[in-house]
Coordinates of C-alpha atoms and ligand atoms in Angstrom, one line a residue:
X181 CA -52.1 -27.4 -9.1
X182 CA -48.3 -26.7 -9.7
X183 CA -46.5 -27.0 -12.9
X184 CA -43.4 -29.2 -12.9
X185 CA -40.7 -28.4 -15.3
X186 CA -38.5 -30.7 -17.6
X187 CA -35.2 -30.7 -16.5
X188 CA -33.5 -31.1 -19.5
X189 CA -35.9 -28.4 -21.2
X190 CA -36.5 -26.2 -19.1
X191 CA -40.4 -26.1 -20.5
X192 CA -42.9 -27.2 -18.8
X193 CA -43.8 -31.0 -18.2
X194 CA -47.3 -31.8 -16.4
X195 CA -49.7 -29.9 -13.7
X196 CA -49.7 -31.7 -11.1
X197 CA -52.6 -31.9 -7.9
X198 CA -51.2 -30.1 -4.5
X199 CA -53.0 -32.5 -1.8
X200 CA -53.7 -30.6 1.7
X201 CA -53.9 -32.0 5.2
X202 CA -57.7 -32.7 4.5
X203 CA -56.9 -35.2 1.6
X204 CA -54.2 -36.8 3.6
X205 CA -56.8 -37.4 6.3
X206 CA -59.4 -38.9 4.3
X207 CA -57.0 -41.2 2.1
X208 CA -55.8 -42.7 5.4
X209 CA -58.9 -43.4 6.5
X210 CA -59.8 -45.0 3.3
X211 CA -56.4 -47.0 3.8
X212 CA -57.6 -47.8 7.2
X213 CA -61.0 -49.0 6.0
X214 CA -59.3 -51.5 3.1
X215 CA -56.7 -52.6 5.5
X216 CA -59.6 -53.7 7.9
X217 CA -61.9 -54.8 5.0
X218 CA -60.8 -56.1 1.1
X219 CA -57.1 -56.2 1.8
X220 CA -57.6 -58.6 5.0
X221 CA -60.3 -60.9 3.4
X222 CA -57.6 -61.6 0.5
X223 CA -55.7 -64.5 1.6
X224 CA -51.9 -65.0 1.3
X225 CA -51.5 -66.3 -1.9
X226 CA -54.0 -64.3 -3.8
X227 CA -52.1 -60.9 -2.0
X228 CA -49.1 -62.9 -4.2
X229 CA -50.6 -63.4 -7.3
X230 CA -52.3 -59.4 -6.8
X231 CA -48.2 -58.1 -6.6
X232 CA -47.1 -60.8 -9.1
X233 CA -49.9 -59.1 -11.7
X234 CA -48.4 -55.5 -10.4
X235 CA -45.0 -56.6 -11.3
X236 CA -46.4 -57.5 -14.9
X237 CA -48.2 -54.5 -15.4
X238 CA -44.9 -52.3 -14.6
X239 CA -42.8 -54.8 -17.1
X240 CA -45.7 -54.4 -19.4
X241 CA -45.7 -50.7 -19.0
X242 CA -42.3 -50.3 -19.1
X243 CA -41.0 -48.0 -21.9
X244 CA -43.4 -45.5 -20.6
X245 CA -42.5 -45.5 -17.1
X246 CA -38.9 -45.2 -17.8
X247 CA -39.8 -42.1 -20.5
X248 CA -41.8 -40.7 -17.5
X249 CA -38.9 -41.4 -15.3
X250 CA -36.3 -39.5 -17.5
X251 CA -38.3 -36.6 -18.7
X252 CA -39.2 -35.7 -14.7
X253 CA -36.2 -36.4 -13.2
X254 CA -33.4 -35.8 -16.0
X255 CA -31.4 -39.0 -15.9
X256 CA -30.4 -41.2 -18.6
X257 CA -33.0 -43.1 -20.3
X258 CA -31.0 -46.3 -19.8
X259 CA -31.0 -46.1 -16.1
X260 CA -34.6 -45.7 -15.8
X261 CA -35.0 -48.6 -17.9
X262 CA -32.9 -50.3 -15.5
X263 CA -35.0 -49.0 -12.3
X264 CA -38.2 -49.8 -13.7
X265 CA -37.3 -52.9 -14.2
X266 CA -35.7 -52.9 -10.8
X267 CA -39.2 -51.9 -9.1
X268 CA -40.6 -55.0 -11.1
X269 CA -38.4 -57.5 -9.4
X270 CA -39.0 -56.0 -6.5
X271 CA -42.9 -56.6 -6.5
X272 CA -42.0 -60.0 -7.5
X273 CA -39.6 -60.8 -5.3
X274 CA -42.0 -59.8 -2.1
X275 CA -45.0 -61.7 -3.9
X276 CA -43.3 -64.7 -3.0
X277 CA -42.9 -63.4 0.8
X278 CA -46.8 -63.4 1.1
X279 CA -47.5 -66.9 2.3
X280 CA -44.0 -67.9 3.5
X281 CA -42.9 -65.5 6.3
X282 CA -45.0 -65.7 9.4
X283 CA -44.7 -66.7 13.1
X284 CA -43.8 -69.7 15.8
X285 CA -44.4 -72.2 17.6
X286 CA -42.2 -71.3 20.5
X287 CA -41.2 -74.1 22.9
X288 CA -41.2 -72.3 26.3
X289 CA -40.8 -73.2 29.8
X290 CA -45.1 -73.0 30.5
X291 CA -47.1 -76.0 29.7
X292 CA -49.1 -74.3 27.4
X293 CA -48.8 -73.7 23.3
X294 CA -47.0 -70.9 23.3
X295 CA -47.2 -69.5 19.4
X296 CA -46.4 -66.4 17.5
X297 CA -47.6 -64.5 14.8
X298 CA -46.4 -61.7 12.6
X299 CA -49.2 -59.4 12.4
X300 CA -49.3 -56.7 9.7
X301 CA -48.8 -53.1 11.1
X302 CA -51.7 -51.1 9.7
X303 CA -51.5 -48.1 7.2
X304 CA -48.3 -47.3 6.5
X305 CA -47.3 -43.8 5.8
X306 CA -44.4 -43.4 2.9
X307 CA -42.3 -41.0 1.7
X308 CA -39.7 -40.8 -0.9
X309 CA -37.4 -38.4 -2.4
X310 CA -37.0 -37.5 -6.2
X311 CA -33.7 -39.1 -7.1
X312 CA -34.8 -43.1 -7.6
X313 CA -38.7 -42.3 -7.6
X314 CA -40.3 -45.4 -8.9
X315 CA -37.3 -47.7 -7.3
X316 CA -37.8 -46.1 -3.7
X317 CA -41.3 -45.7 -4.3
X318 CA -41.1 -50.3 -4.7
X319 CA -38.6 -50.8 -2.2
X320 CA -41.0 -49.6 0.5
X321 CA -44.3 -50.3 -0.9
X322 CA -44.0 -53.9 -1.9
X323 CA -42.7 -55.6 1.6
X324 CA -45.2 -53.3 3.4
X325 CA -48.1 -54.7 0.5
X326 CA -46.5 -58.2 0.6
X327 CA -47.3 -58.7 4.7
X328 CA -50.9 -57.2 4.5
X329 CA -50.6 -53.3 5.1
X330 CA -51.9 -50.4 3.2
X331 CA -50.2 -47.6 2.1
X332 CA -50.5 -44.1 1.7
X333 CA -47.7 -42.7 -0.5
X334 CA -46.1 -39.0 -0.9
X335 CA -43.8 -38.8 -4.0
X336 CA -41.4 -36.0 -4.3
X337 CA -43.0 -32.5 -4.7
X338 CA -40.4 -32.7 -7.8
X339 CA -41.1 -36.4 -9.2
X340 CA -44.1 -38.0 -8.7
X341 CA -45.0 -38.8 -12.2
X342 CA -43.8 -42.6 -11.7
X343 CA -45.8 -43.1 -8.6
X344 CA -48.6 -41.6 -10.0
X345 CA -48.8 -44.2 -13.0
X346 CA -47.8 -47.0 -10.3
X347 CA -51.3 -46.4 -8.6
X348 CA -53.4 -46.9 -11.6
X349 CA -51.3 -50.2 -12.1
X350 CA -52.1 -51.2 -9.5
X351 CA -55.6 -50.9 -9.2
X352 CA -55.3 -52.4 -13.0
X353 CA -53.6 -55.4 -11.4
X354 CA -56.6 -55.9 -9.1
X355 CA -55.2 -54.4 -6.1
X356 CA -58.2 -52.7 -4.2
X357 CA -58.8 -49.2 -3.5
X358 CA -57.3 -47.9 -0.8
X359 CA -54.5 -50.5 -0.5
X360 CA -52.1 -48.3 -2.3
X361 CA -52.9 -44.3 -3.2
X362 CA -50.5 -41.9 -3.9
X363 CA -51.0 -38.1 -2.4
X364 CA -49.3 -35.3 -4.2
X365 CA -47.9 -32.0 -2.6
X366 CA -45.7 -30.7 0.0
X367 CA -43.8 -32.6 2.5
X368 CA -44.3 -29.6 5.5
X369 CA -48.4 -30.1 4.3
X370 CA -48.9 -34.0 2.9
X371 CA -45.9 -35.3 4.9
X372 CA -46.3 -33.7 8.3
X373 CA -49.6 -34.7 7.8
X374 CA -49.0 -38.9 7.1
X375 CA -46.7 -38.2 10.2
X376 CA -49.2 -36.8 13.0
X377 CA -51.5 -39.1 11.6
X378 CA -53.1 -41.3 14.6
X379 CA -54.1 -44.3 12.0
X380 CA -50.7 -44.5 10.3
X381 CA -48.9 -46.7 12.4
X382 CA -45.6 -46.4 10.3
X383 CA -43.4 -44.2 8.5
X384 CA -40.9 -45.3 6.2
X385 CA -38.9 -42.2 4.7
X386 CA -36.2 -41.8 2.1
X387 CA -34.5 -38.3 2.0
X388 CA -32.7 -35.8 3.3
X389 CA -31.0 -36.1 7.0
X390 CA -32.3 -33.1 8.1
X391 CA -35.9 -33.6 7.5
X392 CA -35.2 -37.7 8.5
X393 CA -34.4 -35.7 12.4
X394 CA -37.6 -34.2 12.2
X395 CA -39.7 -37.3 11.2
X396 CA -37.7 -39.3 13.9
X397 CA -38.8 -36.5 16.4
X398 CA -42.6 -36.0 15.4
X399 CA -42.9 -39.9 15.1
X400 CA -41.6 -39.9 18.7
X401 CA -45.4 -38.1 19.6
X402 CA -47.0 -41.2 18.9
X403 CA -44.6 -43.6 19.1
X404 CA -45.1 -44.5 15.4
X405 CA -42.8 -47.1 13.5
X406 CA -39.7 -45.2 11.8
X407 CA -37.3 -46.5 9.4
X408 CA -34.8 -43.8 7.6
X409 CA -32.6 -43.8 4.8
X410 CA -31.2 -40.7 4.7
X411 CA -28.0 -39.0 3.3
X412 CA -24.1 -40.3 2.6
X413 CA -21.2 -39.0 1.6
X414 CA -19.6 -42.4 0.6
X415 CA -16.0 -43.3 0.1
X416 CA -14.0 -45.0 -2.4
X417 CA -10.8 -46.4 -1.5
X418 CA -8.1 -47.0 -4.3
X419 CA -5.1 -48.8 -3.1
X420 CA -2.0 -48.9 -5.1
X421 CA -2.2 -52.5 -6.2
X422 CA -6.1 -52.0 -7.5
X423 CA -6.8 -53.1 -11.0
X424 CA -6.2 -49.6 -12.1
X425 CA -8.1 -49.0 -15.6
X426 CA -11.7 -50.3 -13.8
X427 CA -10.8 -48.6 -10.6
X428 CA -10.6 -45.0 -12.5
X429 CA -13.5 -46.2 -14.8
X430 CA -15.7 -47.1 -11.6
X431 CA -14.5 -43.8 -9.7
X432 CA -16.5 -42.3 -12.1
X433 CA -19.6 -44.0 -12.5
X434 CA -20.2 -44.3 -8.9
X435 CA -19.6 -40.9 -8.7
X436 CA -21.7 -39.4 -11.2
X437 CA -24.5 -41.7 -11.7
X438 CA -27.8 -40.2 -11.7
X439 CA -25.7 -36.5 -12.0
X440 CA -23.7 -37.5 -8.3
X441 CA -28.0 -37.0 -7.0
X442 CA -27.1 -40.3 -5.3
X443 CA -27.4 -41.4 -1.7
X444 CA -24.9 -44.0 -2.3
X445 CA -22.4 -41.5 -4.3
X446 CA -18.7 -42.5 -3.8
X447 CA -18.0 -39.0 -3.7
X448 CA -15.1 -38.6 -1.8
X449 CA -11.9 -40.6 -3.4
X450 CA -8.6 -41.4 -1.4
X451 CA -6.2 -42.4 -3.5
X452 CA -2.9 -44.4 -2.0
X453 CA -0.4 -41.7 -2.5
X454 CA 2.0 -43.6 -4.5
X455 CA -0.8 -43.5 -7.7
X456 CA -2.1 -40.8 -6.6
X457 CA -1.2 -38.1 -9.5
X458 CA -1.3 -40.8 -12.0
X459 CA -4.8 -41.7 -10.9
X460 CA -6.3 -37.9 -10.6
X461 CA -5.2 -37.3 -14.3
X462 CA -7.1 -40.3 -15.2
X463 CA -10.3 -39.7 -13.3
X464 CA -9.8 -36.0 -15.3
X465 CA -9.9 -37.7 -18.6
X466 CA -12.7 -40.1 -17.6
X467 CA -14.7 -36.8 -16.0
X468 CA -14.4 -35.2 -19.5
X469 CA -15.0 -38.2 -21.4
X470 CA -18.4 -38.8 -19.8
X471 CA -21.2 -38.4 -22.5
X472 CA -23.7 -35.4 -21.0
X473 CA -26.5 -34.6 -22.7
X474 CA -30.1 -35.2 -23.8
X475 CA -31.0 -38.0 -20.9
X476 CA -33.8 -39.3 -23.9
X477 CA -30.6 -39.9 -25.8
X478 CA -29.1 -44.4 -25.2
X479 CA -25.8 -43.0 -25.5
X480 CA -26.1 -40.4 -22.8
X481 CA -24.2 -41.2 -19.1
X482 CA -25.4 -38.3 -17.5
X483 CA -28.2 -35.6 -18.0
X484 CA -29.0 -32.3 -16.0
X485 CA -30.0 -31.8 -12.4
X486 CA -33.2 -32.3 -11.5
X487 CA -34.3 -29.0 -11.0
X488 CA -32.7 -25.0 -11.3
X489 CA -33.0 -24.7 -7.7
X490 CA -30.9 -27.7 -6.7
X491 CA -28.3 -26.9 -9.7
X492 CA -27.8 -23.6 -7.7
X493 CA -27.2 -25.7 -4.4
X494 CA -24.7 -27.4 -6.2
X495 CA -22.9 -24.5 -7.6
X496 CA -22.8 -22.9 -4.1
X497 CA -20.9 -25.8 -3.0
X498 CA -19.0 -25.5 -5.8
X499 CA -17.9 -21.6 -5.1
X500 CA -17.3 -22.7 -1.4
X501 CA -14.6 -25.7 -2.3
X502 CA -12.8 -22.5 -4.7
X503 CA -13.0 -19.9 -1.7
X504 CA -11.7 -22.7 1.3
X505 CA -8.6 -23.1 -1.3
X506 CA -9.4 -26.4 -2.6
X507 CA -7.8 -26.7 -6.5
X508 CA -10.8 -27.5 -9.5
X509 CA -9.3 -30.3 -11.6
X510 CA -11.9 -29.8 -14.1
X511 CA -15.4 -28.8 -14.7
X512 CA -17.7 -26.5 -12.3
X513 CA -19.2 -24.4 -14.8
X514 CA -22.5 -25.0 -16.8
X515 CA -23.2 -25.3 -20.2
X516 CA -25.2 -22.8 -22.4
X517 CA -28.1 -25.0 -22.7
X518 CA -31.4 -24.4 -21.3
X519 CA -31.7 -27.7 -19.2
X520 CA -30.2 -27.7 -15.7
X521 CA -26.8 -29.3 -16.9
X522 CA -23.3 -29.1 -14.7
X523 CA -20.0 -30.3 -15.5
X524 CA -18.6 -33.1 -13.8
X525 CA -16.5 -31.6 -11.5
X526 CA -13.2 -32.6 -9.9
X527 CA -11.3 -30.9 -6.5
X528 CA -8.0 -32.1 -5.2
X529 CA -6.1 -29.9 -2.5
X530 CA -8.9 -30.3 0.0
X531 CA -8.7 -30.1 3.1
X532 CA -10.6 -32.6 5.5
X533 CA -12.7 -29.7 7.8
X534 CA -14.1 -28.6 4.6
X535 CA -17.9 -28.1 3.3
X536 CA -17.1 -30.0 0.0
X537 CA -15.5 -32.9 2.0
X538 CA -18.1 -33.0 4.9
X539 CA -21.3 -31.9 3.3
X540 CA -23.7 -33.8 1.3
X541 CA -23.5 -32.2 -1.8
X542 CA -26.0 -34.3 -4.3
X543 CA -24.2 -33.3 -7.6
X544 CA -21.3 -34.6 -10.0
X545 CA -18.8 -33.1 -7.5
X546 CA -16.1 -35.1 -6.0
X547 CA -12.9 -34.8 -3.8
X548 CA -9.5 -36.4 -4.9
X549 CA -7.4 -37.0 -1.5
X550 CA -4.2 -39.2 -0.7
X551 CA -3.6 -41.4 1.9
X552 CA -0.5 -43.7 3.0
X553 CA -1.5 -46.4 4.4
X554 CA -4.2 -48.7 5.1
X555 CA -5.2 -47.6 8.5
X556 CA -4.8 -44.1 7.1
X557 CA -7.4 -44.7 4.5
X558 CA -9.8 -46.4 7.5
X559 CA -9.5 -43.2 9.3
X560 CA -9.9 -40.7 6.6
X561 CA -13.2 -43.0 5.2
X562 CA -14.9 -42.9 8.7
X563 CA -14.3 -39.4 9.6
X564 CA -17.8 -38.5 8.5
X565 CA -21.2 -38.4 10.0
X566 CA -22.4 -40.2 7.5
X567 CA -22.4 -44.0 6.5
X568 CA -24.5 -45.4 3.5
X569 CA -21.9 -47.0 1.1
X570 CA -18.5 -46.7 -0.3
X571 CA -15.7 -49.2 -2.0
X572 CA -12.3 -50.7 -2.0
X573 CA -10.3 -51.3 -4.5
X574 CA -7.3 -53.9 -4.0
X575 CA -6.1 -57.4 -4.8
X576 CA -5.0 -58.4 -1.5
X577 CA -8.0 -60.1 -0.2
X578 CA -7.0 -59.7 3.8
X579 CA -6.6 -56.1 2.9
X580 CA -10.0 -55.9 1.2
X581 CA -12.0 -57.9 4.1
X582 CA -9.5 -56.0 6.9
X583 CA -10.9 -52.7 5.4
X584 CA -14.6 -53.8 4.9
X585 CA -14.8 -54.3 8.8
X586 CA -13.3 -50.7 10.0
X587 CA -15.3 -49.1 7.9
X588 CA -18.2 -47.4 9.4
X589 CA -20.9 -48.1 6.8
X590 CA -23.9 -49.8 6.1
X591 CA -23.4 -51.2 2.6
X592 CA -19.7 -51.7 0.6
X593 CA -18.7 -53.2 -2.6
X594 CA -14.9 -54.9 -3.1
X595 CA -13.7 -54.0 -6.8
X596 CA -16.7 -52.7 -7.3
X597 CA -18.9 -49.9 -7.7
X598 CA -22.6 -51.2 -7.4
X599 CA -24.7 -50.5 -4.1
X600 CA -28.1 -51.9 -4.2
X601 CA -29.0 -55.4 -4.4
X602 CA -32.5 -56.4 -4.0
X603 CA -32.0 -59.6 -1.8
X604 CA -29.9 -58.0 0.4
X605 CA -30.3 -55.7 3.3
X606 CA -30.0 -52.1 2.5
X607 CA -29.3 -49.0 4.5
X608 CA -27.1 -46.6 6.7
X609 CA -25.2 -46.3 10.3
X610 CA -24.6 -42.7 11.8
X611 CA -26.6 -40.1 10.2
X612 CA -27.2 -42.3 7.3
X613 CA -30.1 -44.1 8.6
X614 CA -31.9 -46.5 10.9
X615 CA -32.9 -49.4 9.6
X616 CA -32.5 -51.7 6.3
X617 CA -34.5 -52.0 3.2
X618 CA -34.8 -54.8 0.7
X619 CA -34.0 -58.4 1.4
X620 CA -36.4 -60.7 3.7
X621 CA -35.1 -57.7 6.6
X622 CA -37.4 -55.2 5.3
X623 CA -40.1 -57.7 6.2
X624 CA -39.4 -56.4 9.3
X625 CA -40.3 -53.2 9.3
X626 CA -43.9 -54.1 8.1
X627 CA -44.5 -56.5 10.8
X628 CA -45.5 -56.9 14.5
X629 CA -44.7 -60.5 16.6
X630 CA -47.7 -60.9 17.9
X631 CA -47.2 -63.5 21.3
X632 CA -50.6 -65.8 22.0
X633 CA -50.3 -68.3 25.0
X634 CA -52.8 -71.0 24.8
X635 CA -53.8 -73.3 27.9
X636 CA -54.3 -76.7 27.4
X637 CA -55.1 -78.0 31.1
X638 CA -58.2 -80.2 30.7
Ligands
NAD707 P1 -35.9 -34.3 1.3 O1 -35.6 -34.7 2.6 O2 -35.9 -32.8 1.0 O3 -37.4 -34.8 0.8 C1 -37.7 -36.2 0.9 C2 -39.2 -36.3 1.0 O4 -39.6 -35.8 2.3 C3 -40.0 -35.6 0.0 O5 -41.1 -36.4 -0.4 C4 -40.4 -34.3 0.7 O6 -41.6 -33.8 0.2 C5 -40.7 -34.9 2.1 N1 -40.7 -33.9 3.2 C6 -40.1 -32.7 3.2 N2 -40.3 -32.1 4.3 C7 -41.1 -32.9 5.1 C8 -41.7 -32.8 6.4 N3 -41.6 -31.7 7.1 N4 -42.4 -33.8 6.8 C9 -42.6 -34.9 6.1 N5 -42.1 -35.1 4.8 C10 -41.3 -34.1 4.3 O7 -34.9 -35.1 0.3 P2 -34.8 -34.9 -1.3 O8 -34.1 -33.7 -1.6 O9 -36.1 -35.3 -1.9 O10 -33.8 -36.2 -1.6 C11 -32.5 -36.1 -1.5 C12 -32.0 -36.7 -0.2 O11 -32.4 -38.0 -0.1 C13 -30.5 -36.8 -0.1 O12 -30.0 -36.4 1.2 C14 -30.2 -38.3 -0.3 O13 -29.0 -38.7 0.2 C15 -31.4 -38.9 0.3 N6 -31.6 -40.3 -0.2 C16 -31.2 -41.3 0.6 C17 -31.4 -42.6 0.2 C18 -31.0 -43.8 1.0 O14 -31.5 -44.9 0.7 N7 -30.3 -43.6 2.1 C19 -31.9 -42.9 -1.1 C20 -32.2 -41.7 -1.9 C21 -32.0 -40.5 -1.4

């Protein structure tokens, strides 16, 4: 058992089961035995109406999930209403993929019927890290449910509250054992474990870079499946003829959403140097404006860090921007509270080659750094590893499309700070991922063509 502790208290939350490699073995098997057995005998449109009830049961559920949500991870009760009802659509939206995506009828050059099908995968291995819990834990589960394979889940060490309740929905829903079980503990132990797995036949992680390199390289052993979404360090470009008041008020939310713990963070700003002063004052007052504070709270924006450990991470980077000579706008301190709270935190001065420019950091930290011209802003926004997500702000619609092209990213919003849309494909280029998640392209990843030649010579 470990003990998780409430971010914003500080106390502690819930003991929580530490599963070992012997309880990852025999919940794959189980998965193996339901994807062979119940989950194959239940046809297409009953596998609907099973993720359809799921998606009740979570709206149903709701106000508990979302309480769950905030008290474990520490962000703002209003977003977790908003991603638990996010995970909901998402069941839904896949329960309508059951009986409408499959193969061909392919007309080839042979004389025969030449037909494919798309053939579930097998037991899927998932893992997902503690920033969106219950959305993540959806976005992967439901496609991979939806086309007819089981899963084995590994939560967060951190925050696996959500997923824990989302199993015994689902069995409430009617979805058999074994389809979908959640395994808590360690990713070296439960993770490594899903990975060297011989029955899982795919891995679909959600994390860091680093450990998304070493799940790409173990996966390589047995040639499993491997999509990644991994780590971004996003840009938001503000050009001088932007609509200036949402620009600033959008520079901030997409920077400090769920604390800045956010894959798709816009956390490094170039500003057009022409507004550039007059916009890094206002991004100041906006920083300082934000409402921080008990995430239980409706009127709170942003709450603590989701655990002691990772506010120290956060701090270091924070001491590292002040040492390479980079200028703190505002914030970088913590409250005297005992929750893990930070201040949102502005740099300007900084200098391309530095850690707080290049590094992921994963807190309310952002950059603040000019650029003349359009192609300058192209080259300052792509000189990253990284490529998950990012804006543009501008009126000049040949500008705003020009720029969307150059840059080096998976996912981009024009006047705009929102990332994830559930119809539409979502993921990284460079170190930010292979892959893409959500829309009927996830569908993808959870199926195999399947090629069947049939001779019809009498
Ligand atoms: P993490 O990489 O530390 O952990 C992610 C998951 O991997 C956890 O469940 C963890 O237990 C597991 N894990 C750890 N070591 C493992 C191993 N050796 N084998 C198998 N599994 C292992 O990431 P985190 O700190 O939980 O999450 C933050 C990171 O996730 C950030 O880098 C963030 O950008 C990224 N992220 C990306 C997206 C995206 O869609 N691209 C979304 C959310 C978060």
């Amino acid at each position: 058992m470990t003990t998780l502790i409430e971010p914003a208290t500080g106390k502690p939350l819930a003991d929580v089961e530490q599963h070992d490699a012997g309880d990852a073995d025999r919940a794959v098997r189980a998965a193996h035995g339901a994807f062979t057995g119940a989950w194959r005998r239940i046809n297409t449109r009953e596998r609907g109406q099973l993720l359809r009830k799921l998606a009740e049961k979570i709206r149903e559920n709701a106000d508990e999930l979302a309480r769950l949500e905030t008290r474990n991870v520490g962000k703002p009760i209003r977003d977790s209403r908003d991603e638990v009802g996010l995970a909901a659509n998402v069941f839904e939206y896949y329960a309508g993929a059951t009986n409408k995506v499959g193969g061909q009828t392919i007309p080839g050059a042979a004389p025969g019927v030449l037909l494919s099908f798309r053939e579930p995968v097998g037991v899927c291995g998932i893992i997902v890290p503690w920033n969106f819990p219950i959305a993540i834990t959806s976005w992967k589960s439901a496609p991979a449910l939806a086309m007819g394979n089981c899963v084995v889940l590994k939560p967060a060490e951190q925050t696996p509250l959500t997923a824990l309740r989302l199993a015994e929905l689902a069995l409430e829903a009617g979805i058999p054992e074994g389809v979908f079980t959640v395994l808590t503990g360690a990713g070296s132990v439960v993770g490594e474990a899903l990975l060297r797995h011989p029955l899982v036949r795919k891995i679909a992680f959600t994390g860091s870079t680093e450990v998304g390199m070493n799940v790409m390289r173990t996966a390589a052993d047995d040639i499993k499946r491997v999509s990644l979404e991994l780590g971004g360090k996003s840009a938001n470009l503000i050009f001088e003829d932007c609509d200036f008041e949402r620009a600033v008020a959008s520079a901030a939310s997409s920077a400090l959403g769920n604390a800045g713990q956010d894959c798709c963070a816009r956390s490094r700003i170039f500003v057009q140097q022409s507004i550039y002063e007059r916009f890094t004052s206002a991004l100041k007052d906006a920083f300082e404006k934000l409402h921080v504070g008990d995430p239980l709270a409706d009127e709170t924006e942003m709450g603590p860090l989701v655990t002691e450990a990772h506010r120290k991470r956060v701090l270091s980077y924070i001491e590292r921007g002040r040492a390479e000579g980079a200028t703190l706008v505002t914030g970088g301190a913590c409250p005297d509270d005992p929750g893990c709270y930070l201040q949102p935190t502005i740099f300007t001065d900084a200098k391309p080659d530095m850690a707080i420019v290049r590094e992921e950091i994963f807190g309310p930290v952002v950059t603040v750094m000019p650029f003349r011209d359009e192609d300058d802003a192209v080259a300052m926004a792509n000189d990253s590893v990284y490529g998950l997500s990012g804006s543009i702000w501008t009126r000049d619609i040949g500008r705003a499309l020009r720029v969307a092209r150059a840059v080096e990213t998976g996912n981009l919003s024009i006047n705009s700070g929102s990332s994830v849309h559930l119809e539409a494909p979502f993921g990284g280029v460079k170190r930010s991922g292979l892959g893409r998640e959500l829309g009927l392209q996830a569908l993808d990843h959870y199926t195999e063509w399947k090629t069947v030649y049939i001779d019809v010579t009498s």
